[in-house]
Short mmCIF file of C-alpha atoms and ligand atoms in Angstrom, two decimals:
data_model
loop_
_atom_site.label_atom_id
_atom_site.label_comp_id
_atom_site.label_asym_id
_atom_site.label_seq_id
_atom_site.Cartn_x
_atom_site.Cartn_y
_atom_site.Cartn_z
CA MET K 534 -2.85 -21.69 13.60
CA LYS K 535 -1.87 -18.05 13.29
CA PRO K 536 0.46 -17.42 10.32
CA LEU K 537 4.09 -16.97 11.28
CA LEU K 538 4.34 -13.40 9.95
CA ALA K 539 1.52 -12.37 12.29
CA MET K 540 3.09 -13.95 15.38
CA THR K 541 4.91 -12.09 18.10
CA LEU K 542 8.03 -13.73 19.50
CA GLU K 543 5.95 -14.86 22.50
CA GLU K 544 3.37 -16.51 20.26
CA LEU K 545 6.03 -18.27 18.21
CA THR K 546 7.68 -19.43 21.44
CA GLU K 547 4.38 -20.92 22.63
CA THR K 548 3.80 -22.63 19.29
CA LEU K 549 7.25 -24.20 19.26
CA ALA K 550 6.88 -25.14 22.93
CA ALA K 551 3.76 -27.09 21.95
CA TRP K 552 6.00 -28.92 19.45
CA GLY K 553 8.31 -29.73 22.36
CA LEU K 554 11.00 -27.19 21.48
CA PRO K 555 12.88 -24.77 23.74
CA ALA K 556 12.46 -20.99 23.58
CA PHE K 557 15.79 -20.39 21.87
CA ARG K 558 14.51 -22.18 18.76
CA ALA K 559 11.75 -19.58 18.43
CA ARG K 560 14.32 -16.80 18.75
CA GLN K 561 16.41 -18.39 16.01
CA VAL K 562 13.45 -18.64 13.64
CA PHE K 563 12.43 -15.06 14.46
CA GLN K 564 15.99 -13.91 13.77
CA TRP K 565 16.09 -15.61 10.36
CA VAL K 566 12.76 -14.22 9.29
CA TRP K 567 12.80 -10.69 10.67
CA GLY K 568 16.52 -10.07 11.18
CA GLY K 569 17.71 -11.75 8.01
CA ARG K 570 14.58 -11.76 5.84
CA ARG K 571 15.34 -15.41 5.16
CA THR K 572 12.03 -17.08 4.66
CA ASP K 573 12.87 -20.51 3.24
CA PRO K 574 13.12 -22.90 6.20
CA ALA K 575 15.57 -25.06 4.22
CA THR K 576 18.15 -22.25 4.46
CA MET K 577 17.84 -21.84 8.26
CA THR K 578 21.06 -23.73 8.79
CA ASN K 579 21.24 -23.63 12.59
CA LEU K 580 17.89 -25.41 13.01
CA PRO K 581 17.56 -29.19 13.28
CA ALA K 582 16.41 -30.78 10.01
CA ALA K 583 13.17 -31.97 11.63
CA LEU K 584 12.24 -28.43 12.64
CA ARG K 585 13.04 -27.09 9.17
CA ALA K 586 10.76 -29.72 7.67
CA LYS K 587 8.00 -29.03 10.16
CA LEU K 588 8.15 -25.29 9.54
CA ALA K 589 7.97 -25.82 5.80
CA ALA K 590 4.97 -28.12 6.18
CA CYS K 591 3.03 -26.47 9.01
CA LEU K 592 4.19 -22.90 9.45
CA PRO K 593 5.85 -21.58 6.28
CA PRO K 594 6.91 -17.93 6.67
CA LEU K 595 5.64 -17.15 3.16
CA THR K 596 2.35 -18.57 1.92
CA GLY K 597 2.05 -16.80 -1.45
CA ARG K 598 3.46 -18.33 -4.63
CA ILE K 599 4.91 -15.95 -7.19
CA VAL K 600 2.91 -16.81 -10.31
CA ARG K 601 4.03 -13.91 -12.44
CA ARG K 602 6.67 -11.21 -12.41
CA THR K 603 6.90 -8.24 -14.72
CA ASP K 604 9.85 -5.85 -14.89
CA ALA K 605 9.44 -2.35 -16.31
CA ALA K 606 12.31 -0.57 -18.02
CA ASP K 607 12.42 2.04 -15.23
CA GLY K 608 13.12 -0.52 -12.49
CA VAL K 609 9.55 -1.00 -11.28
CA VAL K 610 8.79 -4.66 -10.63
CA LYS K 611 5.45 -6.24 -10.09
CA LEU K 612 4.66 -9.63 -8.56
CA LEU K 613 1.43 -11.52 -8.81
CA LEU K 614 1.08 -13.74 -5.73
CA ALA K 615 -1.32 -16.68 -5.49
CA TRP K 616 -2.45 -17.56 -1.97
CA PRO K 617 -3.22 -21.14 -0.91
CA ASP K 618 -6.89 -20.60 -1.86
CA ASP K 619 -5.73 -19.54 -5.37
CA GLN K 620 -6.89 -15.96 -4.96
CA THR K 621 -4.31 -13.56 -6.35
CA THR K 622 -2.81 -10.28 -5.21
CA GLU K 623 -0.50 -7.77 -6.82
CA THR K 624 2.42 -6.13 -5.08
CA VAL K 625 4.67 -3.55 -6.72
CA LEU K 626 8.23 -2.46 -5.93
CA ILE K 627 9.16 1.08 -6.91
CA PRO K 628 12.87 1.75 -6.38
CA THR K 629 14.23 5.28 -6.81
CA ARG K 630 16.16 5.61 -10.03
CA PRO K 631 19.95 6.01 -9.79
CA GLY K 632 20.67 9.60 -8.80
CA GLU K 633 17.00 10.40 -8.19
CA ALA K 634 17.24 10.71 -4.43
CA ARG K 635 20.09 11.36 -2.03
CA ARG K 636 19.04 8.32 -0.03
CA PRO K 637 17.79 5.55 -2.30
CA ARG K 638 14.29 4.38 -1.50
CA ARG K 639 12.55 1.13 -2.19
CA THR K 640 8.81 1.58 -1.96
CA ALA K 641 6.45 -1.39 -1.83
CA CYS K 642 2.87 -0.76 -2.93
CA VAL K 643 0.72 -3.42 -1.30
CA SER K 644 -2.87 -4.59 -1.62
CA THR K 645 -5.27 -4.93 1.29
CA GLN K 646 -8.08 -6.95 -0.29
CA VAL K 647 -8.55 -9.40 -3.15
CA GLY K 648 -10.38 -7.13 -5.57
CA CYS K 649 -12.09 -4.03 -4.26
CA PRO K 650 -15.63 -3.32 -3.08
CA ILE K 651 -15.64 0.39 -3.98
CA GLY K 652 -15.92 0.33 -7.78
CA CYS K 653 -14.52 3.80 -8.60
CA THR K 654 -15.59 4.46 -12.17
CA PHE K 655 -12.02 5.03 -13.42
CA CYS K 656 -10.24 2.18 -11.58
CA ALA K 657 -9.36 -1.36 -12.74
CA SER K 658 -9.27 -2.83 -9.22
CA GLY K 659 -13.00 -2.69 -8.63
CA LEU K 660 -14.07 -4.14 -11.98
CA GLY K 661 -14.52 -7.65 -10.58
CA GLY K 662 -15.78 -6.60 -7.14
CA VAL K 663 -14.19 -7.85 -3.94
CA ARG K 664 -13.43 -11.54 -3.34
CA ARG K 665 -12.16 -11.42 0.22
CA ASN K 666 -10.12 -9.47 2.73
CA LEU K 667 -6.42 -10.13 3.02
CA GLN K 668 -5.17 -11.24 6.43
CA ALA K 669 -2.60 -9.15 8.29
CA ALA K 670 0.13 -11.69 7.48
CA GLU K 671 -0.75 -11.59 3.77
CA ILE K 672 -0.46 -7.80 3.77
CA VAL K 673 2.92 -7.95 5.54
CA GLU K 674 4.09 -10.76 3.25
CA GLN K 675 3.78 -8.50 0.23
CA VAL K 676 6.58 -6.41 1.75
CA ILE K 677 8.69 -9.34 2.92
CA GLN K 678 8.51 -11.08 -0.49
CA TRP K 679 10.64 -8.26 -1.90
CA ASP K 680 13.25 -8.49 0.83
CA ALA K 681 13.39 -12.27 0.51
CA LEU K 682 13.86 -12.42 -3.28
CA PRO K 683 17.09 -14.19 -4.14
CA PRO K 684 19.84 -12.01 -5.66
CA ALA K 685 19.40 -11.48 -9.39
CA GLY K 686 22.94 -12.77 -9.93
CA PRO K 687 26.45 -12.46 -8.54
CA GLY K 688 27.12 -8.86 -7.55
CA ASP K 689 23.45 -7.83 -7.68
CA PRO K 690 23.65 -4.32 -6.12
CA ASP K 691 20.12 -4.63 -4.73
CA ALA K 692 20.61 -8.03 -3.11
CA ALA K 693 20.95 -6.59 0.39
CA ALA K 694 18.55 -3.69 -0.10
CA ARG K 695 15.32 -3.73 1.83
CA VAL K 696 12.01 -2.07 1.37
CA THR K 697 12.24 1.37 3.01
CA HIS K 698 8.73 2.71 2.37
CA VAL K 699 5.33 1.04 2.21
CA VAL K 700 2.22 2.49 0.63
CA LEU K 701 -1.13 0.78 1.18
CA MET K 702 -2.22 1.86 -2.28
CA GLY K 703 -2.63 -1.43 -4.08
CA THR K 704 -5.91 -3.17 -4.71
CA GLY K 705 -8.62 -2.85 -2.09
CA GLU K 706 -9.90 -0.31 0.40
CA PRO K 707 -7.73 -0.45 3.55
CA LEU K 708 -10.38 0.96 5.86
CA ALA K 709 -12.88 -1.67 4.65
CA ASN K 710 -10.49 -4.27 6.13
CA TYR K 711 -9.69 -2.19 9.20
CA ASP K 712 -8.54 -4.72 11.80
CA ALA K 713 -6.19 -6.66 9.52
CA VAL K 714 -4.74 -3.46 8.07
CA VAL K 715 -4.03 -1.95 11.49
CA GLU K 716 -2.48 -5.22 12.66
CA ALA K 717 -0.29 -5.31 9.53
CA CYS K 718 0.81 -1.70 10.14
CA ARG K 719 1.76 -2.55 13.72
CA ILE K 720 3.86 -5.50 12.54
CA LEU K 721 5.57 -3.39 9.87
CA VAL K 722 6.57 -0.63 12.30
CA ASP K 723 7.50 -2.99 15.17
CA PRO K 724 11.28 -2.52 15.65
CA ASP K 725 11.66 -6.26 16.32
CA ARG K 726 9.75 -7.25 13.19
CA GLY K 727 9.17 -5.04 10.12
CA GLY K 728 11.45 -2.32 11.48
CA LEU K 729 9.97 0.38 9.25
CA SER K 730 9.59 3.97 10.31
CA GLY K 731 5.91 4.89 10.72
CA ARG K 732 6.77 8.00 8.77
CA HIS K 733 7.53 5.79 5.80
CA LEU K 734 4.13 4.14 5.84
CA THR K 735 1.18 5.65 3.94
CA LEU K 736 -2.42 4.47 3.94
CA SER K 737 -4.66 5.61 1.10
CA THR K 738 -8.42 5.54 1.55
CA VAL K 739 -11.58 6.77 -0.10
CA GLY K 740 -12.26 8.00 3.42
CA TYR K 741 -14.65 6.87 6.11
CA PRO K 742 -14.66 9.74 8.62
CA ASP K 743 -15.40 7.53 11.65
CA ARG K 744 -12.65 5.06 10.78
CA ILE K 745 -10.17 7.88 10.12
CA ARG K 746 -10.85 9.09 13.65
CA ARG K 747 -10.36 5.60 15.03
CA LEU K 748 -7.10 5.28 13.10
CA ALA K 749 -5.85 8.53 14.61
CA GLY K 750 -6.11 6.88 18.02
CA GLU K 751 -4.11 3.75 17.12
CA GLY K 752 -0.76 5.35 17.88
CA ILE K 753 0.81 4.41 14.54
CA PRO K 754 2.43 7.53 13.03
CA LEU K 755 1.45 6.76 9.46
CA THR K 756 0.63 9.23 6.71
CA LEU K 757 -3.02 9.35 5.81
CA ALA K 758 -3.85 9.90 2.15
CA ILE K 759 -7.46 10.63 1.26
CA SER K 760 -8.61 9.95 -2.30
CA LEU K 761 -10.59 13.10 -2.94
CA HIS K 762 -10.59 13.15 -6.76
CA ALA K 763 -13.39 15.73 -6.99
CA PRO K 764 -14.02 19.14 -5.46
CA THR K 765 -17.82 18.79 -5.21
CA ASP K 766 -19.92 16.08 -3.59
CA ALA K 767 -21.97 15.64 -6.77
CA LEU K 768 -18.92 14.87 -8.93
CA ARG K 769 -17.27 12.82 -6.18
CA ARG K 770 -20.33 10.57 -5.94
CA ARG K 771 -20.20 10.01 -9.66
CA LEU K 772 -16.55 8.89 -9.49
CA ILE K 773 -16.54 7.06 -6.14
CA PRO K 774 -19.77 5.24 -5.28
CA ALA K 775 -18.78 4.90 -1.59
CA ALA K 776 -18.59 8.69 -1.36
CA ALA K 777 -22.35 8.72 -1.01
CA ALA K 778 -21.83 7.76 2.64
CA SER K 779 -20.01 10.98 3.58
CA THR K 780 -19.53 14.52 2.36
CA ILE K 781 -16.30 16.29 1.49
CA GLN K 782 -16.80 18.57 4.50
CA GLU K 783 -17.06 15.54 6.80
CA LEU K 784 -13.81 14.24 5.35
CA VAL K 785 -12.11 17.60 5.79
CA ALA K 786 -13.21 17.61 9.44
CA ALA K 787 -11.84 14.08 9.92
CA GLY K 788 -8.58 15.09 8.17
CA LYS K 789 -8.22 18.09 10.50
CA ASP K 790 -8.77 15.86 13.49
CA TYR K 791 -6.18 13.44 12.16
CA PHE K 792 -3.61 16.22 11.94
CA GLU K 793 -4.43 17.57 15.38
CA ARG K 794 -4.16 14.19 17.05
CA THR K 795 -1.14 12.78 15.19
CA GLY K 796 0.77 15.87 14.03
CA ARG K 797 0.90 14.28 10.58
CA GLU K 798 -0.15 16.38 7.61
CA VAL K 799 -2.77 14.69 5.49
CA THR K 800 -2.31 14.03 1.77
CA LEU K 801 -5.23 14.76 -0.53
CA GLU K 802 -4.99 12.60 -3.64
CA TYR K 803 -6.57 13.87 -6.81
CA VAL K 804 -6.44 11.73 -9.94
CA LEU K 805 -6.70 13.97 -12.99
CA LEU K 806 -9.20 12.73 -15.58
CA ALA K 807 -9.39 14.65 -18.86
CA ASP K 808 -12.54 16.78 -19.17
CA VAL K 809 -13.97 15.32 -15.95
CA ASN K 810 -12.20 17.02 -13.04
CA ASP K 811 -9.29 18.95 -14.60
CA SER K 812 -10.84 22.37 -15.30
CA GLY K 813 -9.61 25.67 -13.85
CA ARG K 814 -12.81 25.86 -11.88
CA CYS K 815 -12.15 22.44 -10.33
CA ALA K 816 -8.65 23.65 -9.39
CA ASP K 817 -10.10 26.72 -7.66
CA GLU K 818 -12.68 24.66 -5.80
CA LEU K 819 -10.02 22.13 -4.78
CA ALA K 820 -7.78 24.95 -3.53
CA ALA K 821 -10.62 26.22 -1.34
CA ILE K 822 -10.93 22.75 0.22
CA ALA K 823 -7.20 22.25 0.66
CA ARG K 824 -6.79 25.58 2.44
CA GLN K 825 -9.08 24.36 5.22
CA LEU K 826 -6.58 21.88 6.64
CA ARG K 827 -2.85 21.15 6.92
CA CYS K 828 -2.38 19.05 3.83
CA ASN K 829 -0.40 18.29 0.71
CA VAL K 830 -2.25 17.79 -2.54
CA ASN K 831 -0.92 14.94 -4.64
CA LEU K 832 -2.00 15.12 -8.27
CA ILE K 833 -2.04 11.72 -9.98
CA ARG K 834 -1.87 11.47 -13.74
CA TYR K 835 -4.48 8.93 -14.69
CA ASN K 836 -3.20 5.58 -15.96
CA GLU K 837 -5.59 4.55 -18.67
CA VAL K 838 -7.40 1.22 -18.32
CA ALA K 839 -8.39 -0.54 -21.54
CA GLU K 840 -11.92 -1.40 -20.38
CA LEU K 841 -12.71 2.10 -19.11
CA PRO K 842 -13.48 5.32 -21.00
CA CYS K 843 -11.48 7.78 -18.82
CA ARG K 844 -8.48 9.54 -20.36
CA ARG K 845 -5.27 11.03 -19.02
CA PRO K 846 -5.03 14.80 -19.49
CA SER K 847 -2.05 16.24 -21.40
CA ASP K 848 1.11 17.07 -19.42
CA GLY K 849 0.39 20.74 -20.10
CA ALA K 850 -3.08 20.47 -18.56
CA VAL K 851 -1.64 18.71 -15.52
CA ARG K 852 0.98 21.46 -15.03
CA ARG K 853 -1.62 24.21 -15.42
CA PHE K 854 -3.80 22.55 -12.81
CA ARG K 855 -0.82 22.29 -10.45
CA ASP K 856 0.22 25.91 -11.03
CA ARG K 857 -3.25 27.17 -10.28
CA LEU K 858 -3.25 25.36 -6.93
CA SER K 859 0.27 26.58 -6.12
CA GLU K 860 -0.69 30.15 -6.91
CA ALA K 861 -3.57 29.76 -4.48
CA GLY K 862 -1.05 28.89 -1.75
CA VAL K 863 -1.61 25.13 -1.70
CA ASN K 864 1.25 22.62 -1.22
CA VAL K 865 0.91 20.56 -4.36
CA GLN K 866 2.93 17.94 -6.20
CA ILE K 867 2.47 15.84 -9.29
CA ARG K 868 3.04 12.19 -8.45
CA ALA K 869 5.77 10.54 -10.50
CA SER K 870 4.19 8.00 -12.81
CA ARG K 871 6.22 4.81 -12.96
CA GLY K 872 6.15 1.28 -14.27
CA ALA K 873 3.69 1.78 -17.09
CA ASP K 874 5.16 -1.12 -19.06
CA ALA K 875 4.88 -3.51 -16.08
CA ASP K 876 1.09 -3.21 -15.96
CA ALA K 877 1.91 -1.54 -12.65
CA ALA K 878 -1.06 0.73 -12.75
CA CYS K 879 -3.65 -0.23 -10.25
CA GLY K 880 -4.95 -3.76 -10.62
CA GLN K 881 -3.98 -4.24 -14.22
CA LEU K 882 -1.61 -7.20 -13.93
CA ARG K 883 -4.15 -9.22 -11.99
CA ARG K 884 -6.79 -8.51 -14.61
CA ARG K 885 -4.50 -9.29 -17.49
CA ALA K 886 -3.47 -12.57 -15.89
CA GLY K 887 -7.16 -13.45 -16.04
CA THR K 888 -7.43 -14.26 -12.37
CA SER K 889 -9.87 -11.57 -11.31
N1 LIG E 2035 -8.90 2.21 -2.05
C1 LIG E 2035 -7.86 3.13 -1.68
C2 LIG E 2035 -6.45 2.68 -2.06
C3 LIG E 2035 -6.19 2.10 -3.41
S1 LIG E 2035 -5.84 2.99 -4.83
C4 LIG E 2035 -8.13 4.50 -2.25
O1 LIG E 2035 -9.06 4.62 -3.03
O2 LIG E 2035 -7.45 5.44 -1.85
C5 LIG E 2035 -4.62 4.20 -4.62
C6 LIG E 2035 -4.90 5.44 -5.47
O3 LIG E 2035 -4.80 5.18 -6.88
C7 LIG E 2035 -6.30 5.99 -5.24
O4 LIG E 2035 -6.22 7.39 -5.09
C8 LIG E 2035 -6.99 5.60 -6.52
O5 LIG E 2035 -8.12 6.40 -6.77
C9 LIG E 2035 -5.90 5.78 -7.54
N2 LIG E 2035 -6.16 5.10 -8.82
C10 LIG E 2035 -6.95 4.04 -9.06
N3 LIG E 2035 -6.92 3.72 -10.37
C11 LIG E 2035 -6.08 4.59 -10.97
C12 LIG E 2035 -5.63 4.75 -12.31
N4 LIG E 2035 -6.01 3.95 -13.28
N5 LIG E 2035 -4.75 5.76 -12.55
C13 LIG E 2035 -4.31 6.55 -11.56
N6 LIG E 2035 -4.70 6.44 -10.27
C14 LIG E 2035 -5.58 5.47 -9.98
#
């Protein structure tokens, strides 16, 4: 049976009809889950006890068990979820800090695969390879888990707050799990289900030009972020093994197409690694690439991974790199680095929990 979080109202109605129940019962369940973000059938008080029990046994809205939670001092929280097959997935919540933004944001960073097939030389997620793809419902669930968490206590100011932004930047390569990822995005932006604005949804990929073009035709107004990380093909192939399949120029062409067809500016992500890709020359070469398309460059300060030799450049080096791009007329930002003490950086909680 299809998981509940992947069902449309029509599909849920058919399922409950097969259980001998009228259509209004499906609407009630849908309302609890999507309208109220109440996912424990036991709390769905207007349903008959037998239906609550059957939902819990046969069609539970959430299928992941929270096996670990870490809270960083800056408000970033990370959950490690175990699926029924005992594979585990990390999801991270990054709330804006008090006073940081005029409208507070709650950003969920979600994974798209168990492990990752790419094996970027600086990244913890690929160290154990990929175990399996996540299903659409499992991707969506990583968002809903946050909304469904019980209040921390009486008067918890965040109790009613929902996730406002989703970034597909957790473990895994979204475009290597294309169908499930697109289905999850559709559910998240469906006004009757996830209710998110497509503008608040970002997909980060190492970049497969043909799949980027296909994504542009899906009609989901999401922001595309391409992990560039290097200004030359030779260096890029050293950092990202999958880059061997396409050149930077092919990616730039796909990024241009994406902008032309969706009107959405592309983000170029560039993780700064000390003495690897942070020289002035790299900045100049990156500027020359960025000027070819409508884009924003997002500089990421590297989060060090114990098992890997890469190092984070100094803050001064990061600022110099940014300034050089800005002076060349490129829209560039340094990504805020959050949650370091929650093992929030990229696959590190899952590794530390020993489940990868
Ligand atoms: N596979 C996709 C999405 C997952 S990672 C992709 O590669 O885009 C999201 C971003 O975090 C990528 O740009 C990735 O290269 C970067 N990243 C991975 N490990 C990191 C680390 N230790 N420190 C900083 N950024 C990292």
